[in-house]
CSV table of C-alpha atoms in Angstrom, one decimal:
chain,number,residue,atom,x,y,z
A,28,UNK,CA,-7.5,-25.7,-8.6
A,29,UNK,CA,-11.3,-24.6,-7.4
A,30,UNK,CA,-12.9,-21.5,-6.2
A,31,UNK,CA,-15.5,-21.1,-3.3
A,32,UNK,CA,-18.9,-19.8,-4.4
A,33,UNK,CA,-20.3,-17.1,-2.7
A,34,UNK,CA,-22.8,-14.9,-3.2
A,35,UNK,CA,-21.9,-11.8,-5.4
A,36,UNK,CA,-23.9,-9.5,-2.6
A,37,UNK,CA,-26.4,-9.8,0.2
A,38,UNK,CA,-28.3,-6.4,1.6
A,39,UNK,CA,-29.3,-5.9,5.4
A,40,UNK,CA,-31.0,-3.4,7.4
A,41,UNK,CA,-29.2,-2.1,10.5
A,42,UNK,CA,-29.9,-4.3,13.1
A,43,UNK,CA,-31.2,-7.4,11.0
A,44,UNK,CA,-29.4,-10.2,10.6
A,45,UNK,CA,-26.4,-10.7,7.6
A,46,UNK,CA,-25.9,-14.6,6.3
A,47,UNK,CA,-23.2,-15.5,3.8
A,48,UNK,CA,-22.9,-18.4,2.1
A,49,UNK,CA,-19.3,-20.7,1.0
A,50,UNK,CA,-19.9,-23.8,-1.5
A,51,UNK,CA,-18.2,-26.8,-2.0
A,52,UNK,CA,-18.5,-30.1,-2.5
A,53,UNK,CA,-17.7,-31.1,1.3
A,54,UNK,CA,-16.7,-28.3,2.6
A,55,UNK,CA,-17.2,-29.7,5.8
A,56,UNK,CA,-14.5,-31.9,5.7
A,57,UNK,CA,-12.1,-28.7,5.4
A,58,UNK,CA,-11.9,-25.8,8.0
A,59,UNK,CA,-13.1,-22.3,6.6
A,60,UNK,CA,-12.1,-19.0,7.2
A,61,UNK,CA,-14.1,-15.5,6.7
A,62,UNK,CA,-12.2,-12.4,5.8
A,63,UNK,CA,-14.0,-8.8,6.2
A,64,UNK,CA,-12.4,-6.0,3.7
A,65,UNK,CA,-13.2,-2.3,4.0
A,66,UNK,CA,-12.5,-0.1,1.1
A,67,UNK,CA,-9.3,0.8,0.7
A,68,UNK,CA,-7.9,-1.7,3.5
A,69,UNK,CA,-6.3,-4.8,3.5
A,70,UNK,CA,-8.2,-7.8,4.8
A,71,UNK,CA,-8.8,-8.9,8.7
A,72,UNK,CA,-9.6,-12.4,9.4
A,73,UNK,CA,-13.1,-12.3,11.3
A,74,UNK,CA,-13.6,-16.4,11.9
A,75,UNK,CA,-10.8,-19.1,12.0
A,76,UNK,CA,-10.9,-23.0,11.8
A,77,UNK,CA,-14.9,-22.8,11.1
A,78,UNK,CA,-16.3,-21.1,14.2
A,79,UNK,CA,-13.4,-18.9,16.0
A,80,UNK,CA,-13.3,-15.6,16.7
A,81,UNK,CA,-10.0,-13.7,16.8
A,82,UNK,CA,-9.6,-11.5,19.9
A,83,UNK,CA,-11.3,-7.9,19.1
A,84,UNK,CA,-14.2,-9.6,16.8
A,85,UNK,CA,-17.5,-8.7,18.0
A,86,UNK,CA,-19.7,-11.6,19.0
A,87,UNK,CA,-21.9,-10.8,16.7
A,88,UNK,CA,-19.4,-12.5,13.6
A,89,UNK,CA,-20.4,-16.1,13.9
A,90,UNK,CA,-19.5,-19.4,11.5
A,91,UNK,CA,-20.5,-22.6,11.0
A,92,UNK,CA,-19.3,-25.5,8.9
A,93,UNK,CA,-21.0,-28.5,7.2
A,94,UNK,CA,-22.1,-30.8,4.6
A,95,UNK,CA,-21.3,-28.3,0.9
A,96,UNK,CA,-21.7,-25.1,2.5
A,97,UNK,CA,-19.8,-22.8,5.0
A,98,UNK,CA,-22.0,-19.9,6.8
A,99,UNK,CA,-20.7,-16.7,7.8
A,100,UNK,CA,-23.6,-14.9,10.1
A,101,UNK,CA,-23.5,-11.6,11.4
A,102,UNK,CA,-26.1,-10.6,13.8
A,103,UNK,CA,-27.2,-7.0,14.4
A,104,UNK,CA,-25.6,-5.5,11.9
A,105,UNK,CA,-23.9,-2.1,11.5
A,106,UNK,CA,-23.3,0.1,9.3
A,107,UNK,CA,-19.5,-0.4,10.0
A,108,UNK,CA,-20.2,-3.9,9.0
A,109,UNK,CA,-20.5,-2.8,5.4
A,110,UNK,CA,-17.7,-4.1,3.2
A,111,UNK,CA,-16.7,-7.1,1.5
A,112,UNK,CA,-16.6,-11.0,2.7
A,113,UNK,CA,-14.2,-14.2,1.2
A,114,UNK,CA,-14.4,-17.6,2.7
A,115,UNK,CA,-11.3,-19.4,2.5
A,116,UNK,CA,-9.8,-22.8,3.6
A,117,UNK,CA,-6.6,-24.4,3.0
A,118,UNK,CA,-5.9,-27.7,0.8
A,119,UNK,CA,-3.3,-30.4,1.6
A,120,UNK,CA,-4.4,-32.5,-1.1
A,121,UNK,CA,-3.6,-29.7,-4.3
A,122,UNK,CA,0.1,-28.9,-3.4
A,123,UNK,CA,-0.5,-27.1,-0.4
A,124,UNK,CA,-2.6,-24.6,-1.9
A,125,UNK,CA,-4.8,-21.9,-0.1
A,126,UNK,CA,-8.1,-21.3,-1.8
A,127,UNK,CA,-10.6,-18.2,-1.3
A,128,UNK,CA,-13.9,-17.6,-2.3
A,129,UNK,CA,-15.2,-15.3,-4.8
A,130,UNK,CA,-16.3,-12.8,-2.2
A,131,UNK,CA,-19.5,-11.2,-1.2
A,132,UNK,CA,-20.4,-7.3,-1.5
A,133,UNK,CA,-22.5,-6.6,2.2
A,134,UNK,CA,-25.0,-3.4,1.7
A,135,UNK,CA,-26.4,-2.1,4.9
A,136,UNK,CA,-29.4,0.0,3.9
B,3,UNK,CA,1.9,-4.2,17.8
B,4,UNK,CA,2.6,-7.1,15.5
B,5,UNK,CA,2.9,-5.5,11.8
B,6,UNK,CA,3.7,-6.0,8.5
B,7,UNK,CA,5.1,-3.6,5.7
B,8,UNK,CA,5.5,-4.2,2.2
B,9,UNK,CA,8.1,-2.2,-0.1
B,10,UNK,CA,8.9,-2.4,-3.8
B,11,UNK,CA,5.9,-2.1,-5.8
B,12,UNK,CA,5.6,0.4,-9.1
B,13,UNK,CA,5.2,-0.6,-12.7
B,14,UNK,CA,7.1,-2.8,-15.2
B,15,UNK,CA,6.7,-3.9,-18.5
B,16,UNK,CA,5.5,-7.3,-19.4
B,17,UNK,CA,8.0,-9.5,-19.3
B,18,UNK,CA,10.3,-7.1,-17.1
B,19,UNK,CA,10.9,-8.0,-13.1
B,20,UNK,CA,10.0,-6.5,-10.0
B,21,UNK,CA,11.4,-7.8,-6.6
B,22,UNK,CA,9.0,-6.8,-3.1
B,23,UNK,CA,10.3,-6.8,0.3
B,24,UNK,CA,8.1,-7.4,3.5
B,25,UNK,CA,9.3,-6.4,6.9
B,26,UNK,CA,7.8,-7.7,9.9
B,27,UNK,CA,8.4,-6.5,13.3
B,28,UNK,CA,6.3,-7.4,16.8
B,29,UNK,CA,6.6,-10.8,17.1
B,30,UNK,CA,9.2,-13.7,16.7
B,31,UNK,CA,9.2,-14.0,13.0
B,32,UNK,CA,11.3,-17.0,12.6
B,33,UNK,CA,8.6,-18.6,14.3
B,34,UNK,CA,5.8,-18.7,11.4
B,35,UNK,CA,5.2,-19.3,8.2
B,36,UNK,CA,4.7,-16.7,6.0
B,37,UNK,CA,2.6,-15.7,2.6
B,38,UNK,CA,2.1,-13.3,-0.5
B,39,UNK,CA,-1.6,-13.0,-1.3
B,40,UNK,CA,-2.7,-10.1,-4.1
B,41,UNK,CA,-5.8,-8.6,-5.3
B,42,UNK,CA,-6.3,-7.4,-8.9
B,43,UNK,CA,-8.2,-3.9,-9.3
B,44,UNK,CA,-11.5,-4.2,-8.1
B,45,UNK,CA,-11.1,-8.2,-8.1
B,46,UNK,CA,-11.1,-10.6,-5.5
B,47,UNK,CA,-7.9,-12.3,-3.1
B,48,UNK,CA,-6.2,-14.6,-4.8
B,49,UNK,CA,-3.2,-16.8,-2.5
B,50,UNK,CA,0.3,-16.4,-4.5
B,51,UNK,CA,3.0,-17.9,-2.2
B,52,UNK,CA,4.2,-19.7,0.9
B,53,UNK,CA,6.9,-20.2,2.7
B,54,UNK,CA,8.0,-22.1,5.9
B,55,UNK,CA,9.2,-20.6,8.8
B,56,UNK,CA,13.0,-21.8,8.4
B,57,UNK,CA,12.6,-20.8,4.3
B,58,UNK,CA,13.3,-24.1,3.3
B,59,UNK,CA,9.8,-25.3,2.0
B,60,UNK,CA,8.0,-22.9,-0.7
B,61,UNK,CA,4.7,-23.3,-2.3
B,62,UNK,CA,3.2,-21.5,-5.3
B,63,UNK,CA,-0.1,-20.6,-7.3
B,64,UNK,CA,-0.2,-22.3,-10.5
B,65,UNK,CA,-0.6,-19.3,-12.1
B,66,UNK,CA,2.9,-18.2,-10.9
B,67,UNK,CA,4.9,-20.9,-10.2
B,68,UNK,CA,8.2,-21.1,-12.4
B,69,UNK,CA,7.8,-17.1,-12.5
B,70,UNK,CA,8.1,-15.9,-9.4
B,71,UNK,CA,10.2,-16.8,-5.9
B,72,UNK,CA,9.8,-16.0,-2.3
B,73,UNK,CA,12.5,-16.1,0.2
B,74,UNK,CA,13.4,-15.0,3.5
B,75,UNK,CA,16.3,-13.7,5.8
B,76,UNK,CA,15.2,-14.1,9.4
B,77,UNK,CA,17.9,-12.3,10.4
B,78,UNK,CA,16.4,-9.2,9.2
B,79,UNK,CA,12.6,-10.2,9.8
B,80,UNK,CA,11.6,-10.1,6.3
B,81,UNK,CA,11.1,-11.8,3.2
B,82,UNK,CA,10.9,-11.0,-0.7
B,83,UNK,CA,8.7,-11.7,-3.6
B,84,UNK,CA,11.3,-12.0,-6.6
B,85,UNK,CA,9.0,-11.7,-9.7
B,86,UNK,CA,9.8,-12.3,-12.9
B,87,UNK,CA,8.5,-12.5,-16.6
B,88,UNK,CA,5.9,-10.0,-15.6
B,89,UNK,CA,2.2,-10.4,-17.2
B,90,UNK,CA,-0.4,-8.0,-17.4
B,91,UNK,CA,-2.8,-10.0,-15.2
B,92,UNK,CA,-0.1,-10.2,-12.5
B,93,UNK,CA,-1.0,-6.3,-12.2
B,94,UNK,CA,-2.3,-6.2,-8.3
B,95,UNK,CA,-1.6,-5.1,-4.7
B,96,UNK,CA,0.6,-7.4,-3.2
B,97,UNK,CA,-0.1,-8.2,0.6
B,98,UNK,CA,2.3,-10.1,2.7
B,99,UNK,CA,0.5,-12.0,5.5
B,100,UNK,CA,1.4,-14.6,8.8
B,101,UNK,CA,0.2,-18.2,8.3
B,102,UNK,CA,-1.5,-19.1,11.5
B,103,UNK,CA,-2.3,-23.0,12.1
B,104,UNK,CA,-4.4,-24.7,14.1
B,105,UNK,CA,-5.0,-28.2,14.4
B,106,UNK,CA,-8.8,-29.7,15.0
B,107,UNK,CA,-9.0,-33.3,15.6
B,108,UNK,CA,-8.0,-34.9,11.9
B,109,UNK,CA,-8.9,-30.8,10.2
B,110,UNK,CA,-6.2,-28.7,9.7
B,111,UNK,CA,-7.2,-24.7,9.7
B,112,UNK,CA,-4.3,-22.1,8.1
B,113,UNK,CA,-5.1,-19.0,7.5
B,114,UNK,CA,-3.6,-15.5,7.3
B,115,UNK,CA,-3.6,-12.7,10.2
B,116,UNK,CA,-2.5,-10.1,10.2
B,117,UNK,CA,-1.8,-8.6,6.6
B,118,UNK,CA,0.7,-5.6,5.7
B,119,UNK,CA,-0.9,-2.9,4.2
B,120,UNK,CA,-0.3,-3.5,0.5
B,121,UNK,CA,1.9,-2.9,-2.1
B,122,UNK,CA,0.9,-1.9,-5.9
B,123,UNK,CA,2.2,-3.9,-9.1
B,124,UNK,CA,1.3,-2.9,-12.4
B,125,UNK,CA,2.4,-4.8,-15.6
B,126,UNK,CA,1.6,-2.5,-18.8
């Protein structure tokens, strides 16, 4: 099996703009999920199948998918946006395995 | 209100077994597949086990496979995580989730929505 790189942590003021990174080797040929997790919570899928947003999910929570790397982006970022982000995708080819990435610690200053 | 809640955590000793429950209420649960995902302290998600809607198809994470075994009664809307030969690194919450699928052209998108709040295993 694999993991997806991300990285460890990205910092943003409030009201700039948040961008996460996924890598793999052509990841763009796979559809990518982005998690959010507060503290103490369990997880809540922000982005489906590359570029979906789940009903409730600000328009602000955008994704994008191609080539080696998969891009969570979250515009005008809060300070409720602080918390951490995992990529993941699923992958017919090992088993029927699901795959996440090594997550990504958001700061807003 | 779809939800999910998780029962049976605590501790074991390595090598012992521990057997979590997930009860799901709010939407037509023979319907969808179902997962276990769990998170070591202070660690990242890591995907543990499927199973199909109708039970008879199961997938598992190398690193439990042979170990552990979900099932499910959909006649009580839940399913179970029987675990067994305990290690320390299996110590983690233990989240039951819904698979949700959608279908893109030739990509296939699965993911997990929503999750249960979490249950606790420790292995010491």
């Amino acid at each position: 099996s694999y993991v997806l790189t991300q990285p460890p942590s990205v910092s943003v003021s409030p009201g700039q703009t948040a961008t996460i990174t996924c890598g793999r080797l052509n990841i763009g040929s796979k559809s990518v999920q982005w998690y959010q997790q507060k503290p103490g919570q369990a997880p809540v899928v922000v982005v489906y199948d590359d570029s979906d947003r789940p009903s409730g999910i600000p328009e602000r929570f955008s994704g994008s998918n191609s080539g080696n790397t998969a891009t969570l982006t979250i515009t005008r970022v809060e300070a409720g946006d602080e918390a951490d982000y995992y990529c993941q995708l699923w992958d017919s080819s090992d088993d029927h395995h699901y795959v996440f990435g090594t997550g990504t610690k958001v700061t807003v200053l | 209100e779809v939800r999910l809640v998780e029962s049976g955590g605590g501790s074991a000793q390595p090598g012992g077994s521990l057997r979590l429950a997930c009860t799901a209420s709010g939407f037509p649960f023979s319907s969808y597949e179902m997962n276990w995902v769990r998170q070591a302290p202070g660690k990242g998600l890591e995907w543990v086990a499927y199973i199909s809607s109708s039970g008879t198809v199961t997938y598992y994470s190398d690193f439990v496979k042979g170990r552990f075994t979900v099932s499910r009664d959909n006649a009580k809307n839940s399913i179970s995580l029987e675990m067994t030969s305990l290690r320390v690194e299996d110590t983690a919450i233990y989240y039951c989730t819904r698979g949700r699928t959608t279908v893109r052209g030739t990509k296939f998108a699965r993911w997990f929505d929503p999750w249960g709040q979490g249950t606790l295993v420790t292995a010491s």
